[in-house]
Short mmCIF file of C-alpha atoms and ligand atoms in Angstrom, two decimals:
data_model
loop_
_atom_site.label_atom_id
_atom_site.label_comp_id
_atom_site.label_asym_id
_atom_site.label_seq_id
_atom_site.Cartn_x
_atom_site.Cartn_y
_atom_site.Cartn_z
CA MET A 1 126.60 140.48 118.60
CA LYS A 2 124.91 139.78 115.29
CA LEU A 3 125.49 137.64 112.25
CA GLU A 4 124.84 139.38 108.94
CA ILE A 5 124.42 137.50 105.70
CA LYS A 6 124.68 140.10 102.99
CA ASN A 7 123.68 139.49 99.37
CA VAL A 8 125.27 136.09 99.30
CA THR A 9 125.44 134.34 95.93
CA LYS A 10 127.06 130.95 95.35
CA LYS A 11 127.27 129.23 91.99
CA PHE A 12 128.28 125.69 91.10
CA LYS A 13 129.32 126.03 87.48
CA GLU A 14 126.35 127.95 86.03
CA LYS A 15 123.87 126.79 88.67
CA LYS A 16 123.08 129.35 91.35
CA ALA A 17 122.66 127.35 94.57
CA VAL A 18 122.18 130.53 96.65
CA SER A 19 121.15 133.80 95.10
CA GLN A 20 121.40 137.33 96.57
CA PHE A 21 120.51 135.99 100.00
CA SER A 22 120.42 138.36 102.97
CA MET A 23 119.35 137.96 106.57
CA VAL A 24 120.42 139.10 110.03
CA LEU A 25 120.59 136.79 113.00
CA GLU A 26 120.54 138.52 116.38
CA ILE A 27 122.00 136.96 119.45
CA GLY A 28 119.46 134.90 121.41
CA GLN A 29 117.34 133.94 118.42
CA CYS A 30 116.47 130.46 117.21
CA VAL A 31 115.79 130.63 113.49
CA GLY A 32 114.62 127.89 111.15
CA LEU A 33 115.93 127.91 107.59
CA ILE A 34 113.25 126.00 105.79
CA GLY A 35 113.08 124.82 102.21
CA PRO A 36 112.61 121.77 100.03
CA ASN A 37 115.51 119.56 98.95
CA GLY A 38 117.89 121.38 96.64
CA ALA A 39 116.76 124.81 97.86
CA GLY A 40 120.28 125.87 98.88
CA LYS A 41 120.14 125.32 102.65
CA SER A 42 123.32 123.26 102.99
CA THR A 43 125.22 125.59 100.68
CA LEU A 44 124.20 128.63 102.72
CA ILE A 45 125.02 126.92 106.00
CA LYS A 46 128.45 125.87 104.73
CA ILE A 47 129.10 129.48 103.74
CA ILE A 48 128.18 130.63 107.26
CA ALA A 49 130.45 127.93 108.70
CA ASP A 50 133.22 129.20 106.39
CA ILE A 51 133.55 125.86 104.64
CA LEU A 52 132.48 127.28 101.29
CA HIS A 53 133.24 130.75 100.03
CA THR A 54 130.80 133.12 98.37
CA ASP A 55 130.95 134.23 94.75
CA GLU A 56 129.29 137.49 95.72
CA GLY A 57 128.33 139.03 99.03
CA GLU A 58 129.69 138.35 102.49
CA VAL A 59 128.96 136.96 105.94
CA LEU A 60 129.87 139.24 108.82
CA LEU A 61 129.96 138.59 112.54
CA GLU A 62 130.19 141.73 114.64
CA GLY A 63 131.00 143.50 111.39
CA LYS A 64 134.03 141.30 110.73
CA ASN A 65 134.38 138.71 107.97
CA ILE A 66 133.32 135.29 109.20
CA SER A 67 136.73 133.77 108.35
CA LYS A 68 138.20 135.88 111.15
CA MET A 69 135.43 134.95 113.59
CA LYS A 70 135.31 131.17 113.12
CA ARG A 71 135.68 130.62 116.86
CA GLU A 72 132.22 132.03 117.42
CA ILE A 73 130.53 129.57 115.05
CA GLY A 74 129.73 125.94 115.79
CA TYR A 75 128.71 123.76 112.84
CA LEU A 76 126.77 120.53 112.71
CA PRO A 77 126.95 119.14 109.16
CA GLN A 78 123.99 117.41 107.50
CA TYR A 79 126.03 114.21 107.36
CA PRO A 80 128.54 114.28 110.26
CA ASN A 81 131.58 112.20 109.50
CA PHE A 82 132.58 110.14 112.49
CA TYR A 83 135.17 107.42 112.71
CA GLU A 84 132.99 104.54 113.78
CA TRP A 85 135.87 102.83 115.59
CA MET A 86 136.48 105.75 117.93
CA THR A 87 134.69 106.12 121.25
CA ALA A 88 132.60 109.21 121.99
CA LYS A 89 135.39 110.62 124.15
CA GLU A 90 138.08 109.93 121.52
CA THR A 91 135.89 111.55 118.86
CA LEU A 92 135.56 114.78 120.82
CA LEU A 93 139.25 114.75 121.71
CA PHE A 94 140.19 114.28 118.06
CA MET A 95 137.77 116.85 116.66
CA GLY A 96 138.49 119.35 119.44
CA GLN A 97 142.21 119.19 118.72
CA LEU A 98 141.53 119.63 115.00
CA SER A 99 139.69 122.84 115.82
CA GLY A 100 142.63 124.08 117.87
CA ILE A 101 141.55 123.44 121.47
CA SER A 102 144.36 122.29 123.79
CA LYS A 103 144.35 118.72 125.10
CA LYS A 104 144.34 119.98 128.68
CA GLU A 105 141.25 122.10 128.04
CA LEU A 106 139.55 119.21 126.24
CA ILE A 107 140.13 116.75 129.07
CA LYS A 108 138.35 119.18 131.37
CA GLU A 109 135.55 120.11 128.96
CA ILE A 110 134.66 116.79 127.32
CA PRO A 111 132.92 115.22 130.34
CA ILE A 112 130.91 118.44 130.85
CA MET A 113 129.91 118.44 127.19
CA LEU A 114 129.00 114.75 127.19
CA ALA A 115 126.78 115.35 130.21
CA LYS A 116 125.15 118.27 128.48
CA VAL A 117 124.16 116.19 125.45
CA GLY A 118 123.07 113.25 127.60
CA LEU A 119 125.96 110.94 126.70
CA SER A 120 127.59 110.59 130.13
CA GLY A 121 128.15 106.91 130.68
CA GLU A 122 128.56 106.32 126.94
CA GLU A 123 131.92 108.08 126.69
CA ASN A 124 133.87 104.84 126.23
CA GLU A 125 131.41 103.26 123.81
CA LYS A 126 132.36 103.14 120.16
CA VAL A 127 130.42 105.41 117.81
CA ARG A 128 129.62 102.29 115.75
CA THR A 129 127.21 101.19 118.49
CA PHE A 130 125.37 104.55 118.64
CA SER A 131 121.80 105.17 117.48
CA GLY A 132 121.07 107.98 115.03
CA GLY A 133 119.96 110.26 117.85
CA MET A 134 123.12 109.53 119.86
CA LYS A 135 125.34 110.27 116.85
CA GLN A 136 123.53 113.51 116.26
CA ARG A 137 123.92 114.46 119.94
CA LEU A 138 127.63 113.70 119.66
CA GLY A 139 127.73 115.94 116.59
CA ILE A 140 126.11 118.72 118.60
CA ALA A 141 128.68 118.20 121.39
CA GLN A 142 131.46 118.56 118.81
CA ALA A 143 129.89 121.75 117.44
CA LEU A 144 129.63 123.27 120.93
CA LEU A 145 133.02 122.19 122.25
CA HIS A 146 134.76 125.48 121.58
CA LYS A 147 131.84 127.39 123.20
CA PRO A 148 130.72 129.37 120.16
CA ALA A 149 128.12 132.14 120.42
CA PHE A 150 126.30 130.79 117.36
CA ILE A 151 125.56 127.27 116.22
CA VAL A 152 124.42 126.35 112.73
CA MET A 153 122.85 122.94 112.32
CA ASP A 154 122.09 121.41 108.94
CA GLU A 155 118.97 119.22 109.10
CA PRO A 156 119.70 118.08 112.67
CA VAL A 157 116.61 115.89 112.96
CA SER A 158 115.53 115.14 109.40
CA ALA A 159 117.10 111.68 109.19
CA LEU A 160 116.12 110.47 112.66
CA ASP A 161 113.45 108.04 113.79
CA PRO A 162 110.77 109.45 116.15
CA ILE A 163 112.77 108.59 119.30
CA GLY A 164 115.99 110.12 118.00
CA ARG A 165 114.08 113.13 116.79
CA ARG A 166 112.59 113.68 120.25
CA GLU A 167 116.02 113.32 121.94
CA VAL A 168 117.61 115.87 119.65
CA LEU A 169 114.69 118.34 119.72
CA ASN A 170 114.78 118.26 123.53
CA LEU A 171 118.51 118.88 123.48
CA ILE A 172 118.10 121.82 121.09
CA GLN A 173 115.48 123.29 123.46
CA GLU A 174 118.17 123.23 126.18
CA ILE A 175 120.99 124.64 124.02
CA LYS A 176 118.71 127.41 122.84
CA LYS A 177 118.79 128.98 126.31
CA GLU A 178 122.45 129.89 125.94
CA THR A 179 123.35 129.70 122.25
CA THR A 180 121.99 131.45 119.18
CA ILE A 181 120.76 128.87 116.68
CA LEU A 182 120.21 128.67 112.95
CA LEU A 183 118.96 125.27 111.87
CA SER A 184 117.84 124.05 108.50
CA THR A 185 115.12 121.55 107.73
CA HIS A 186 112.85 120.50 104.89
CA ILE A 187 110.24 119.38 107.43
CA LEU A 188 108.29 122.35 108.67
CA SER A 189 107.04 120.73 111.86
CA ASP A 190 110.62 120.27 113.10
CA ALA A 191 111.16 124.01 113.04
CA GLU A 192 107.64 124.80 114.24
CA GLU A 193 108.36 123.32 117.64
CA ILE A 194 111.62 125.13 118.41
CA CYS A 195 112.04 128.21 116.23
CA GLU A 196 110.49 131.61 116.74
CA ARG A 197 111.39 132.81 113.31
CA PHE A 198 111.23 131.09 109.93
CA VAL A 199 113.25 131.97 106.89
CA ILE A 200 112.00 130.15 103.82
CA ILE A 201 114.37 129.46 100.94
CA LYS A 202 113.44 128.16 97.50
CA ASN A 203 115.69 127.86 94.44
CA GLY A 204 118.40 129.72 96.37
CA LEU A 205 116.17 132.73 97.00
CA LYS A 206 114.74 133.93 100.28
CA ILE A 207 110.98 133.94 99.87
CA GLU A 208 109.88 134.57 103.47
CA ASP A 209 111.32 135.85 106.73
CA THR A 210 108.58 135.70 109.28
CA THR A 211 107.15 134.34 112.52
CA MET A 212 104.65 131.54 112.93
CA ILE A 213 101.88 133.81 114.19
CA ASP A 214 102.44 136.23 111.30
CA LEU A 215 102.36 133.42 108.76
CA ILE A 216 99.12 132.06 110.17
CA SER A 217 97.50 135.49 110.49
CA ARG A 218 98.40 136.50 106.96
CA ASN A 219 96.96 133.34 105.52
CA SER A 220 93.80 133.26 107.59
CA LYS A 221 90.37 134.56 106.89
CA PRO A 222 89.75 137.50 109.24
CA VAL A 223 87.12 135.48 111.10
CA VAL A 224 87.06 134.36 114.72
CA CYS A 225 84.57 132.18 116.49
CA VAL A 226 83.86 132.96 120.14
CA GLU A 227 81.79 130.65 122.33
CA ILE A 228 80.20 132.39 125.30
CA THR A 229 77.65 131.50 128.00
CA PRO A 230 73.93 132.34 127.50
CA ASN A 231 74.27 134.99 130.25
CA ASP A 232 76.80 136.89 128.21
CA LYS A 233 74.76 137.24 125.05
CA PHE A 234 74.45 140.99 125.72
CA TRP A 235 78.05 141.23 124.50
CA ILE A 236 77.04 140.47 120.90
CA ASP A 237 75.36 143.88 120.61
CA ILE A 238 78.54 145.53 121.91
CA VAL A 239 80.66 143.58 119.41
CA LYS A 240 78.49 144.56 116.45
CA VAL A 241 79.26 148.26 116.87
CA LEU A 242 83.00 147.97 117.49
CA PRO A 243 84.83 150.02 114.83
CA TYR A 244 87.04 147.10 113.70
CA VAL A 245 84.21 144.56 113.48
CA LYS A 246 82.66 144.07 110.05
CA SER A 247 79.91 141.69 111.11
CA ALA A 248 78.87 139.39 113.93
CA GLU A 249 76.61 136.43 113.44
CA THR A 250 75.14 134.32 116.26
CA ILE A 251 75.01 130.54 115.99
CA GLY A 252 73.73 129.06 119.27
CA ASN A 253 76.21 130.04 121.95
CA LYS A 254 78.81 130.95 119.36
CA VAL A 255 79.45 134.28 117.73
CA LYS A 256 81.16 134.33 114.38
CA ILE A 257 82.92 137.67 114.08
CA THR A 258 84.50 139.10 110.95
CA LEU A 259 87.29 141.56 111.73
CA ASP A 260 89.03 144.15 109.55
CA ASP A 261 92.46 142.71 110.27
CA ILE A 262 92.90 139.52 112.23
CA ALA A 263 96.47 140.15 113.41
CA GLU A 264 95.69 143.62 114.64
CA HIS A 265 92.18 143.16 116.07
CA LYS A 266 92.04 139.64 117.48
CA ASN A 267 93.58 140.59 120.82
CA LYS A 268 91.57 143.82 121.01
CA LEU A 269 88.42 141.73 120.77
CA ILE A 270 89.54 139.43 123.57
CA GLN A 271 90.36 142.46 125.67
CA ASN A 272 86.91 143.89 125.05
CA ALA A 273 85.32 140.61 126.15
CA LEU A 274 87.36 140.67 129.36
CA GLU A 275 86.47 144.29 130.07
CA ASN A 276 82.80 143.32 129.81
CA ASN A 277 83.31 140.35 132.13
CA VAL A 278 82.34 137.93 129.39
CA ASP A 279 83.19 134.31 130.12
CA ILE A 280 84.95 132.97 127.04
CA ILE A 281 84.46 129.22 126.71
CA ARG A 282 86.28 128.89 123.42
CA PHE A 283 88.10 131.25 121.08
CA GLU A 284 89.16 130.07 117.64
CA MET A 285 90.44 131.52 114.44
CA ASP A 286 88.05 130.23 111.84
CA ASN A 287 88.89 127.93 108.98
CA ASN A 288 92.63 128.34 109.27
CA GLU A 289 95.05 126.62 107.03
CA THR A 290 97.64 124.69 108.94
CA LEU A 291 101.20 125.90 108.85
CA GLU A 292 102.01 122.84 106.74
CA GLU A 293 99.46 123.87 104.10
CA ILE A 294 100.75 127.44 104.06
CA PHE A 295 104.30 126.18 103.70
CA LEU A 296 103.39 123.87 100.85
CA LYS A 297 101.64 126.70 99.07
CA LEU A 298 104.73 128.88 99.45
CA VAL A 299 107.31 126.37 98.34
CA VAL A 300 105.34 124.42 95.76
CA GLY A 301 103.20 127.33 94.68
CA ALA A 302 100.08 125.15 94.75
P1 ADP B 401 119.58 121.75 100.23
O1 ADP B 401 120.56 121.60 101.34
O2 ADP B 401 118.55 122.81 100.47
O3 ADP B 401 118.93 120.44 99.84
P2 ADP B 401 121.95 122.30 98.63
O4 ADP B 401 122.53 123.55 99.18
O5 ADP B 401 122.60 121.02 99.01
O6 ADP B 401 120.38 122.25 98.92
O7 ADP B 401 121.96 122.38 97.05
C1 ADP B 401 121.47 123.50 96.33
C2 ADP B 401 121.69 123.28 94.83
O8 ADP B 401 123.07 123.32 94.55
C3 ADP B 401 121.19 121.93 94.33
O9 ADP B 401 120.68 122.12 93.05
C4 ADP B 401 122.45 121.10 94.31
O10 ADP B 401 122.36 120.10 93.31
C5 ADP B 401 123.52 122.12 93.97
N1 ADP B 401 124.82 121.78 94.57
C6 ADP B 401 125.09 121.71 95.89
N2 ADP B 401 126.38 121.39 96.11
C7 ADP B 401 126.94 121.24 94.88
C8 ADP B 401 128.25 120.89 94.41
N3 ADP B 401 129.25 120.67 95.26
N4 ADP B 401 128.45 120.84 93.07
C9 ADP B 401 127.45 121.10 92.21
N5 ADP B 401 126.19 121.41 92.57
C10 ADP B 401 125.93 121.49 93.89
MG1 MG B 402 120.99 119.98 102.52
#
């Protein structure tokens, strides 16, 4: 099963919130939709959740229009709207019935879902008394209640304090094992921890669709630093003549090696060291920008 977002454009009056946006989400993935405030994340997510409709383009699930496949999508809004006077159990009962699940089914499923999101024992507490993290976990329970194949979450941790953030990130790690996830955030480090793939959006346009390792490799100097033991210094002469090595410079027990292409040759170099029984004490990519710096450069253009 796959979710296809095809050339989606959404305008609010003359303002294009999302512009010609395409991406494919395969089952099993956990993808971060990352972009600054106003980039178009919530608009795109609402289109996927079939809450907003496109001006151009379409969203397909298994080749069918998303409106016909709503059952397979769970949605956690950026600002979930709970009735503070309801208990956790009442909330799920109410929202579950709104989304067409029978009361009988809900009575069976709600305790299982509350246990899953770590709210067993809180089922009869009013939402008013819940912390931010608990509310967000209740929101995730509501999004998963009808057992969708995909869940889209709009900034699930952005507004939480560090404890709430940790609770929700841990929960997402669990959900990820059985549900395909698209989550948005304007804080890169939130996605860094849980997503394998990053899609970066800016001014409604997709500007990147990549993995963390690719992003780091592409923005790194092709230099690695390898620390070896004095006994293994013979390896430096081997390294110098490797076809993909431009230069190797010795600094104490460290060798600074410039490669042709870091992504392609880094692992080859490690393999060569192992084949020569070289004891690697430390292996580092040199002078790397952090993911945060790369992200800032992409979205701010600094
Ligand atoms: P993000 O979630 O990335 O912060 P949004 O999707 O909420 O971004 O907004 C994208 C752009 O569309 C912003 O410029 C925002 O002001 C505008 N926008 C969003 N929703 C509406 C709306 N209902 N009416 C008018 N403009 C909107
Ligand atoms: Mg938003």
